[in-house]
mmCIF file of C-alpha atoms in Angstrom:
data_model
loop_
_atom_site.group_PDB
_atom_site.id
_atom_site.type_symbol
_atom_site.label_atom_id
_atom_site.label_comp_id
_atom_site.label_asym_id
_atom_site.label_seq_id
_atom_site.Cartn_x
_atom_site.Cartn_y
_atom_site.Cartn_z
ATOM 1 C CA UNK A 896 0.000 0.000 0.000
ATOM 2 C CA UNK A 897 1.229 3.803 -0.888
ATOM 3 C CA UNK A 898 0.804 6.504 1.295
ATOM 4 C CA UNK A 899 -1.798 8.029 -0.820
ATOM 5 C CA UNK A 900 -3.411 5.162 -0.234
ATOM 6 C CA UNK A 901 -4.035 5.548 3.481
ATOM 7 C CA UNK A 902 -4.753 9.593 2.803
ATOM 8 C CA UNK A 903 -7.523 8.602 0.613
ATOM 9 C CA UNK A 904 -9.213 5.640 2.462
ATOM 10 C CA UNK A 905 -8.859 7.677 5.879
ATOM 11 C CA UNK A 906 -9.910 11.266 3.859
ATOM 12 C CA UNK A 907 -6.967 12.347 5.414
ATOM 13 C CA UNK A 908 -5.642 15.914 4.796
ATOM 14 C CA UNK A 909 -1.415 16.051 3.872
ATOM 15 C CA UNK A 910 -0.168 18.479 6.348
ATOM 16 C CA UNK A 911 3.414 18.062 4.710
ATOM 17 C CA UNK A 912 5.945 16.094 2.266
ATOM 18 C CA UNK A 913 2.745 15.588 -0.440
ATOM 19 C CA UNK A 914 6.096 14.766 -2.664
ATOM 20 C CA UNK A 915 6.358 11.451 -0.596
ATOM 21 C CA UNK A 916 3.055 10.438 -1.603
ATOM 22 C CA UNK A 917 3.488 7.459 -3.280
ATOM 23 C CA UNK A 918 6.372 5.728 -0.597
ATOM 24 C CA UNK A 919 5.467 2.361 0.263
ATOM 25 C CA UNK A 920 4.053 1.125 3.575
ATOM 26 C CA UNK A 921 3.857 -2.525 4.600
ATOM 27 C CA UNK A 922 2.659 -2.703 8.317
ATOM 28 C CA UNK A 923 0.818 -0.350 10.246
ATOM 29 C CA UNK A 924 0.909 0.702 14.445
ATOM 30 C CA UNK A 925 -1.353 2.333 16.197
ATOM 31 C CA UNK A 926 -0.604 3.717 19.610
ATOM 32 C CA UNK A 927 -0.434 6.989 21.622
ATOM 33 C CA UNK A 928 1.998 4.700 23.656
ATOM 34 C CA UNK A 929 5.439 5.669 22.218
ATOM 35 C CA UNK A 930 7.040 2.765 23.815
ATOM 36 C CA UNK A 931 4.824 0.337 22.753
ATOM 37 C CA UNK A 932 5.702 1.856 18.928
ATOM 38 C CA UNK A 933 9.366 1.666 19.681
ATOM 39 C CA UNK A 934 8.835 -2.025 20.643
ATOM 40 C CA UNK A 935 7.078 -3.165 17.395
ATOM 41 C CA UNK A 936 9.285 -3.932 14.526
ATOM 42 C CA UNK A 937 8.608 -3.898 11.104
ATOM 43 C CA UNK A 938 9.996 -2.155 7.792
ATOM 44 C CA UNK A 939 8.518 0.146 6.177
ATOM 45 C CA UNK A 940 5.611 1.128 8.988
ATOM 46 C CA UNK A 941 2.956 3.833 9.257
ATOM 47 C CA UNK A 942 2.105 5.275 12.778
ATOM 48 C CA UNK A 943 -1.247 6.282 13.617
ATOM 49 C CA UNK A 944 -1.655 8.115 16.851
ATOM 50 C CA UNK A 945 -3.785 10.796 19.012
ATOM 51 C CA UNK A 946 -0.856 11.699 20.448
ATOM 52 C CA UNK A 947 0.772 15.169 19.400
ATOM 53 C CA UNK A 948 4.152 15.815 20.768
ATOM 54 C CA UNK A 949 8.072 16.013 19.391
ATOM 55 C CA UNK A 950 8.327 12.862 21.031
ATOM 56 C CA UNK A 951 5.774 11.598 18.306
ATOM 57 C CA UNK A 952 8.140 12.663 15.304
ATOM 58 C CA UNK A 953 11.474 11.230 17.370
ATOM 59 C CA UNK A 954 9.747 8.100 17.899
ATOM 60 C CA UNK A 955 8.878 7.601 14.069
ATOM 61 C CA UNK A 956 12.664 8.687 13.171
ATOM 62 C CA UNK A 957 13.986 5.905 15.525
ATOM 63 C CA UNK A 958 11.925 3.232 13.608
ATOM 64 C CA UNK A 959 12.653 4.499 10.318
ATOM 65 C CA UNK A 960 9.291 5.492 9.624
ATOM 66 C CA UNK A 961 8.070 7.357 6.521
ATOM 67 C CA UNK A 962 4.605 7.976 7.789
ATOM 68 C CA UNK A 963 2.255 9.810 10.531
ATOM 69 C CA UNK A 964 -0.960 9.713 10.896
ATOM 70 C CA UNK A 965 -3.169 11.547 13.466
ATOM 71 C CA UNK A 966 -6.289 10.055 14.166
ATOM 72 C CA UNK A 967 -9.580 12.056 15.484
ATOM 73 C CA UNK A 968 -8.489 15.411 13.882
ATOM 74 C CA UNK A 969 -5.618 16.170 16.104
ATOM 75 C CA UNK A 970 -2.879 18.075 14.707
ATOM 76 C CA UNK A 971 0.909 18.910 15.097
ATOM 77 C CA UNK A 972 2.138 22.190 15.538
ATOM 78 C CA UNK A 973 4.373 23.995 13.382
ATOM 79 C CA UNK A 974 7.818 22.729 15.544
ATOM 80 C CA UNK A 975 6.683 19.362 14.990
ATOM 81 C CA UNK A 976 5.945 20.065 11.091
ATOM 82 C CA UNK A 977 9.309 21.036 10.394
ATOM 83 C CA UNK A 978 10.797 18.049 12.051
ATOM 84 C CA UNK A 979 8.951 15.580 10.042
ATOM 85 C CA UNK A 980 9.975 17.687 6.975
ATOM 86 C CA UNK A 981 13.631 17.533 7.817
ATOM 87 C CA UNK A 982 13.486 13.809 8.422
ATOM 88 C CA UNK A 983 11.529 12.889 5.265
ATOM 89 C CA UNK A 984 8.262 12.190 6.856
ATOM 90 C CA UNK A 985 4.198 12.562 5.586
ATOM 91 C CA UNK A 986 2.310 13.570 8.176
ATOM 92 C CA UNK A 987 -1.605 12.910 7.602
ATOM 93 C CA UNK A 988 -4.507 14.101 9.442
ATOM 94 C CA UNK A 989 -8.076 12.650 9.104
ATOM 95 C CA UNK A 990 -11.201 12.858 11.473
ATOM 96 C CA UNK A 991 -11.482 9.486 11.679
ATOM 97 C CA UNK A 992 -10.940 7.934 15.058
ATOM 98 C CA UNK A 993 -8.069 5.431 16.241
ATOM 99 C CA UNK A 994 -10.158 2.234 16.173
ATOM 100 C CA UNK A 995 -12.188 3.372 12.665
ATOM 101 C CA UNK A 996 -8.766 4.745 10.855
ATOM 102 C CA UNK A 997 -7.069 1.236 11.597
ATOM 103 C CA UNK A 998 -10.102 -0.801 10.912
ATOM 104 C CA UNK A 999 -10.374 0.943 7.416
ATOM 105 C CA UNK A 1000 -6.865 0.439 6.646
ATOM 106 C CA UNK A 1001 -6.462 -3.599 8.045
ATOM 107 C CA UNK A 1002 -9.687 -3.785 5.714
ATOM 108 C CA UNK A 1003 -7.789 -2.277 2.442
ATOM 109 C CA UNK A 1004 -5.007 -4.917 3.026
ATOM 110 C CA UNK A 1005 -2.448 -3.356 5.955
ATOM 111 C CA UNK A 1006 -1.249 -5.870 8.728
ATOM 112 C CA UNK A 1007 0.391 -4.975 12.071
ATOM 113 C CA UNK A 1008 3.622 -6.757 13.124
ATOM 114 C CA UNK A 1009 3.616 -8.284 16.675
ATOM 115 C CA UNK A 1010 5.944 -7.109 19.446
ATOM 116 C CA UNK A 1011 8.944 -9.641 19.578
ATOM 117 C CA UNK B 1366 45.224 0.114 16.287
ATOM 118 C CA UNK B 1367 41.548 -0.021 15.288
ATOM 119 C CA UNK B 1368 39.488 3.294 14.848
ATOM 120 C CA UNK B 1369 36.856 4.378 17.470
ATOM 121 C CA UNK B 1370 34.930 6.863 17.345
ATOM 122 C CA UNK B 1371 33.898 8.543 20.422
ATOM 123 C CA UNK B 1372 30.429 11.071 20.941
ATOM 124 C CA UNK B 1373 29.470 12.792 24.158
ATOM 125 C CA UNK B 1374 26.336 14.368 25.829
ATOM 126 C CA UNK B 1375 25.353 16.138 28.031
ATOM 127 C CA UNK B 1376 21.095 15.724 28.579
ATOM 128 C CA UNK B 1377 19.262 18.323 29.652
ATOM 129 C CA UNK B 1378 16.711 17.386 32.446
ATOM 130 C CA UNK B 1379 13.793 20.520 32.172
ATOM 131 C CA UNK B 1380 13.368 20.074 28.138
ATOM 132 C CA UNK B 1381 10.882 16.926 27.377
ATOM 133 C CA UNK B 1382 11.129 18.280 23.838
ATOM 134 C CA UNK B 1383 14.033 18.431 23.077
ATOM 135 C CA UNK B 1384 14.648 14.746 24.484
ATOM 136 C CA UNK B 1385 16.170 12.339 21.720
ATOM 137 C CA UNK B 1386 18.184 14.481 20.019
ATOM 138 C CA UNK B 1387 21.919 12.718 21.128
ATOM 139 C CA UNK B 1388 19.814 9.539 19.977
ATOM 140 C CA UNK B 1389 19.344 11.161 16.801
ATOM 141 C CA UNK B 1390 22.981 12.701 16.122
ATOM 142 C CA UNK B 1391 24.390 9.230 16.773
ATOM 143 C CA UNK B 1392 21.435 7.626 14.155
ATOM 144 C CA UNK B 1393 22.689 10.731 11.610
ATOM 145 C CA UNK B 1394 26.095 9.478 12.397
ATOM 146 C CA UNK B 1395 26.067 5.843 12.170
ATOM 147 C CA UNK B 1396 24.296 6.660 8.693
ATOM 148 C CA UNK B 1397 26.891 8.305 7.269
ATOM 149 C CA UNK B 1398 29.256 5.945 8.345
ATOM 150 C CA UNK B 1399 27.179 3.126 5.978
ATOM 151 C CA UNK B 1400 26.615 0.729 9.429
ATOM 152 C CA UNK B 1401 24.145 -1.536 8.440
ATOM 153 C CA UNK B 1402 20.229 0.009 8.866
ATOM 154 C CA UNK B 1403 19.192 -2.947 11.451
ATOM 155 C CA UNK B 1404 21.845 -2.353 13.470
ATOM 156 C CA UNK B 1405 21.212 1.938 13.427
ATOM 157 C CA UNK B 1406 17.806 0.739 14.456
ATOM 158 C CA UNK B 1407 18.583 -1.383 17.817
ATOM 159 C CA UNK B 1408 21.179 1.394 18.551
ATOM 160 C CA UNK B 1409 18.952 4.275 18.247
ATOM 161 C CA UNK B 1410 15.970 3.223 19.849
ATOM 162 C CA UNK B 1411 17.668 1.702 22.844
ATOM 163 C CA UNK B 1412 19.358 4.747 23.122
ATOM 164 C CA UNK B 1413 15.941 7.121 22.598
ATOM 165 C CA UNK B 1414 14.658 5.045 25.349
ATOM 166 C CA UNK B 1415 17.623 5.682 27.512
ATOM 167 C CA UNK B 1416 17.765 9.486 27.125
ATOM 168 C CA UNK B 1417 13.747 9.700 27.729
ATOM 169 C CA UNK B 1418 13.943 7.654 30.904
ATOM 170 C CA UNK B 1419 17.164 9.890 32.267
ATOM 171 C CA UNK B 1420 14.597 13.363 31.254
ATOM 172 C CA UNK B 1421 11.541 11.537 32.698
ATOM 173 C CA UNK B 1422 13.245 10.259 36.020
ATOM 174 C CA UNK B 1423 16.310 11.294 36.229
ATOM 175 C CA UNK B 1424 16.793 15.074 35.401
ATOM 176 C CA UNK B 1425 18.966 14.583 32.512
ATOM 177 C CA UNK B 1426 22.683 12.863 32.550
ATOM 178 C CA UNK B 1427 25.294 12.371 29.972
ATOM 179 C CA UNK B 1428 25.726 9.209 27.626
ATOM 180 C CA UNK B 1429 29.300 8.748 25.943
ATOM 181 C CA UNK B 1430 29.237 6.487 22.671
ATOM 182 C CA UNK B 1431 31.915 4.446 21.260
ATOM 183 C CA UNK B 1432 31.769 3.403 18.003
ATOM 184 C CA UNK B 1433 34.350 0.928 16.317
ATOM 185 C CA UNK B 1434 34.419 -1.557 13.641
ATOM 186 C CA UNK B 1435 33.264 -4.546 16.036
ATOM 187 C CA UNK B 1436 30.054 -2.079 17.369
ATOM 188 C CA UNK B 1437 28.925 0.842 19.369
ATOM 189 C CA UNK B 1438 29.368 0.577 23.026
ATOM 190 C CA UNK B 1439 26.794 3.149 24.626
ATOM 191 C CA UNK B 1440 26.870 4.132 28.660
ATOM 192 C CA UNK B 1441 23.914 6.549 29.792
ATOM 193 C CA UNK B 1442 24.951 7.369 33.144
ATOM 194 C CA UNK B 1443 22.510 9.719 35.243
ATOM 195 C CA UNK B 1444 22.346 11.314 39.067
ATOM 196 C CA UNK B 1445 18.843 10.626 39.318
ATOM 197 C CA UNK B 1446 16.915 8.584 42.251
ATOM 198 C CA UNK B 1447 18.387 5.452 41.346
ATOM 199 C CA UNK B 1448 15.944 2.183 40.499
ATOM 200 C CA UNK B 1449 14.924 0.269 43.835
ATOM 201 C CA UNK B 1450 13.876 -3.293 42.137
ATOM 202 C CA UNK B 1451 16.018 -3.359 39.351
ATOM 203 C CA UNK B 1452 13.771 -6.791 38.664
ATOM 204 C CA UNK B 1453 10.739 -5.078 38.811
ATOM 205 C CA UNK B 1454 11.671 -2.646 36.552
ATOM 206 C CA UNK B 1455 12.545 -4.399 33.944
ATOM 207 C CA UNK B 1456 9.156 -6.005 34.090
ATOM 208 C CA UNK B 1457 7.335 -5.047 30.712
ATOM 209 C CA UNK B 1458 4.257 -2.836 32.020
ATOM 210 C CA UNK B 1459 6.011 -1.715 35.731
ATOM 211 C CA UNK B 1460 6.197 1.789 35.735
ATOM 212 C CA UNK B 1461 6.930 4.743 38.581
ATOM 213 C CA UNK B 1462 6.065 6.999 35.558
ATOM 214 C CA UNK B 1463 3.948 9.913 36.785
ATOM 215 C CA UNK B 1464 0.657 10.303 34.906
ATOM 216 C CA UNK B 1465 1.787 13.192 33.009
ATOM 217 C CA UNK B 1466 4.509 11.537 31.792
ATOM 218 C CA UNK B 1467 1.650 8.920 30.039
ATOM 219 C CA UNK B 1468 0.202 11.754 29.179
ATOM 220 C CA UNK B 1469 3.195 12.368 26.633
ATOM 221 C CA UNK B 1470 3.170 8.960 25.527
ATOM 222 C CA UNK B 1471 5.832 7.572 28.045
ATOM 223 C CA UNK B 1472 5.559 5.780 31.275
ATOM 224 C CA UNK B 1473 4.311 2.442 29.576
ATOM 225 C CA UNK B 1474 6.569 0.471 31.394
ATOM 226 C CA UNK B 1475 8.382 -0.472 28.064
ATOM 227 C CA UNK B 1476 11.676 0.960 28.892
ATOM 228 C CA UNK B 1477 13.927 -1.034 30.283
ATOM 229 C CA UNK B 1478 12.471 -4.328 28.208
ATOM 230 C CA UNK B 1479 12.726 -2.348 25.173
ATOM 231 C CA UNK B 1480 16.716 -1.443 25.938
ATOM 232 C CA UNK B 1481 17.488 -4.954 26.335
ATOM 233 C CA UNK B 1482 15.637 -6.094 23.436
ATOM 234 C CA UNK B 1483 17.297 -4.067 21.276
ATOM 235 C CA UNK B 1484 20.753 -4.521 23.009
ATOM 236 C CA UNK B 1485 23.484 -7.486 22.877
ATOM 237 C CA UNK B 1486 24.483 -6.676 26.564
ATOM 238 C CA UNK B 1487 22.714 -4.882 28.666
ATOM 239 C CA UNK B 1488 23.690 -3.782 32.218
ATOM 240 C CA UNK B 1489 22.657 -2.325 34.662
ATOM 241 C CA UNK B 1490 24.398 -0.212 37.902
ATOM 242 C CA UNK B 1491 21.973 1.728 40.085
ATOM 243 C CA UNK B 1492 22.038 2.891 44.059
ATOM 244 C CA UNK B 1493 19.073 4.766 45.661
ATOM 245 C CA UNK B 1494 19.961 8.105 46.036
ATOM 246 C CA UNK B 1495 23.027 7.875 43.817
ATOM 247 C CA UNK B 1496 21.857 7.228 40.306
ATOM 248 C CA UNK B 1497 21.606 4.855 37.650
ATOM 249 C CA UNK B 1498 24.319 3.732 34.596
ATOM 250 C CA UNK B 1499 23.225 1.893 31.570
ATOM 251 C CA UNK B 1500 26.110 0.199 29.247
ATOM 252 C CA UNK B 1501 24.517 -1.204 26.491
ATOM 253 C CA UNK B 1502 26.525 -2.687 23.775
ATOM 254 C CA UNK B 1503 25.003 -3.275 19.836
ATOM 255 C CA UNK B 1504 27.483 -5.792 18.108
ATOM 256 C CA UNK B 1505 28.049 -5.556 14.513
ATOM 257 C CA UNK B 1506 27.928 -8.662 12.944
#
């Protein structure tokens, strides 16, 4: 699945790095735990989360991810914006909430990865 | 005489946002030095794990990396309250995390666990009152 594939099952608004579109996801985590992200390994992973902090974008840099999502219209600020855009990241935001926005996706095809 | 590389920092204790950024100058680093992207993984996220838990509980501390051709060598060493139950702690889900740490998306009791996980030795010297060192070591194979 491609990036713009999550924006447009989740109607999900690019908030920055719309030239990243079409990267490749393969497993999805959703969390506003940022430890239980950290422990979940898998290439190539989206995050969705409620959570909105730097620790969010720090997190997703650690696991090599190309992808944020933030669920139930929550939004980063413009600190965290310019992170993600330094370190190659989409960041998404839809209205959709956690449970919905990973139910749509694990319908369309995305898998999680279990915690080792 | 093999090369090493050797990074310090100093981690402040009163900026939650700024926490992770030595994890991230040694993930920048160990990128442009071509080590292998699983490896830069286990070494950066035990290490952004480290640094949170030393601005959650610790008020900040210093962690000095060594990086040679065998792996990097990592000690996090803090003058924070020290761990009581070192056992309990490494528990996965024990926490002493306030709730507004959880509130930033911390505290899960995943610390610890997740360090060793992602570690090929992993130990541990603590005292109440004293503080706590971590020397973590990431082989590469």
């Amino acid at each position: 699945m491609k990036v713009r594939d999550i924006q447009e099952i989740l109607n999900a608004e690019v908030i920055c790095r719309d030239d990243l579109l079409d990267t490749e996801v393969y497993a999805a985590c959703g969390s506003d735990m940022m430890s239980d992200v950290l422990a979940f390994v898998k290439e190539q992973a989206v995050m969705l989360t409620g959570l909105v902090n730097p620790q969010v974008v720090r997190t997703a840099e650690m696991m090599d991810m190309h992808c944020i999502v933030f669920v139930r219209g929550k939004r980063p600020d413009l600190n965290m914006i310019e992170m993600a855009e330094d370190r190659d990241m989409v960041m998404l935001c839809t209205d959709c909430e956690m449970f919905t926005s990973c139910g749509k996706l694990y319908s369309a095809g995305l898998r999680g990865g279990s915690a080792q | 005489m093999e090369d090493v590389i050797k990074l310090h920092y100093v981690v402040p204790g009163d900026d939650f946002t700024r926490a992770g950024a030595a994890s991230g100058d040694v993930k920048r680093t160990l990128k442009q030095l071509g080590i292998s992207p699983a490896v830069i993984r286990n070494v950066s996220i035990a290490m952004y794990e480290g640094e949170i838990n030393m601005v959650i509980h610790a008020g900040g501390g210093e962690i000095d990396v060594e990086i040679t051709e065998n792996g990097i060598k990592m000690a996090l060493a803090d003058k924070g309250p020290g761990i009581a139950n070192v056992e309990l702690a490494m528990k996965e889900g024990y926490s002493t995390a306030p709730d507004n740490i959880r509130n930033l998306g911390f505290g899960a009791g995943m610390g610890l666990p997740n360090i060793k996980k992602y570690t090929d030795d992993f130990r541990i010297e603590t005292a109440v009152g004293v503080g706590t060192t971590l020397f973590l070591n990431v082989n590469i194979q």
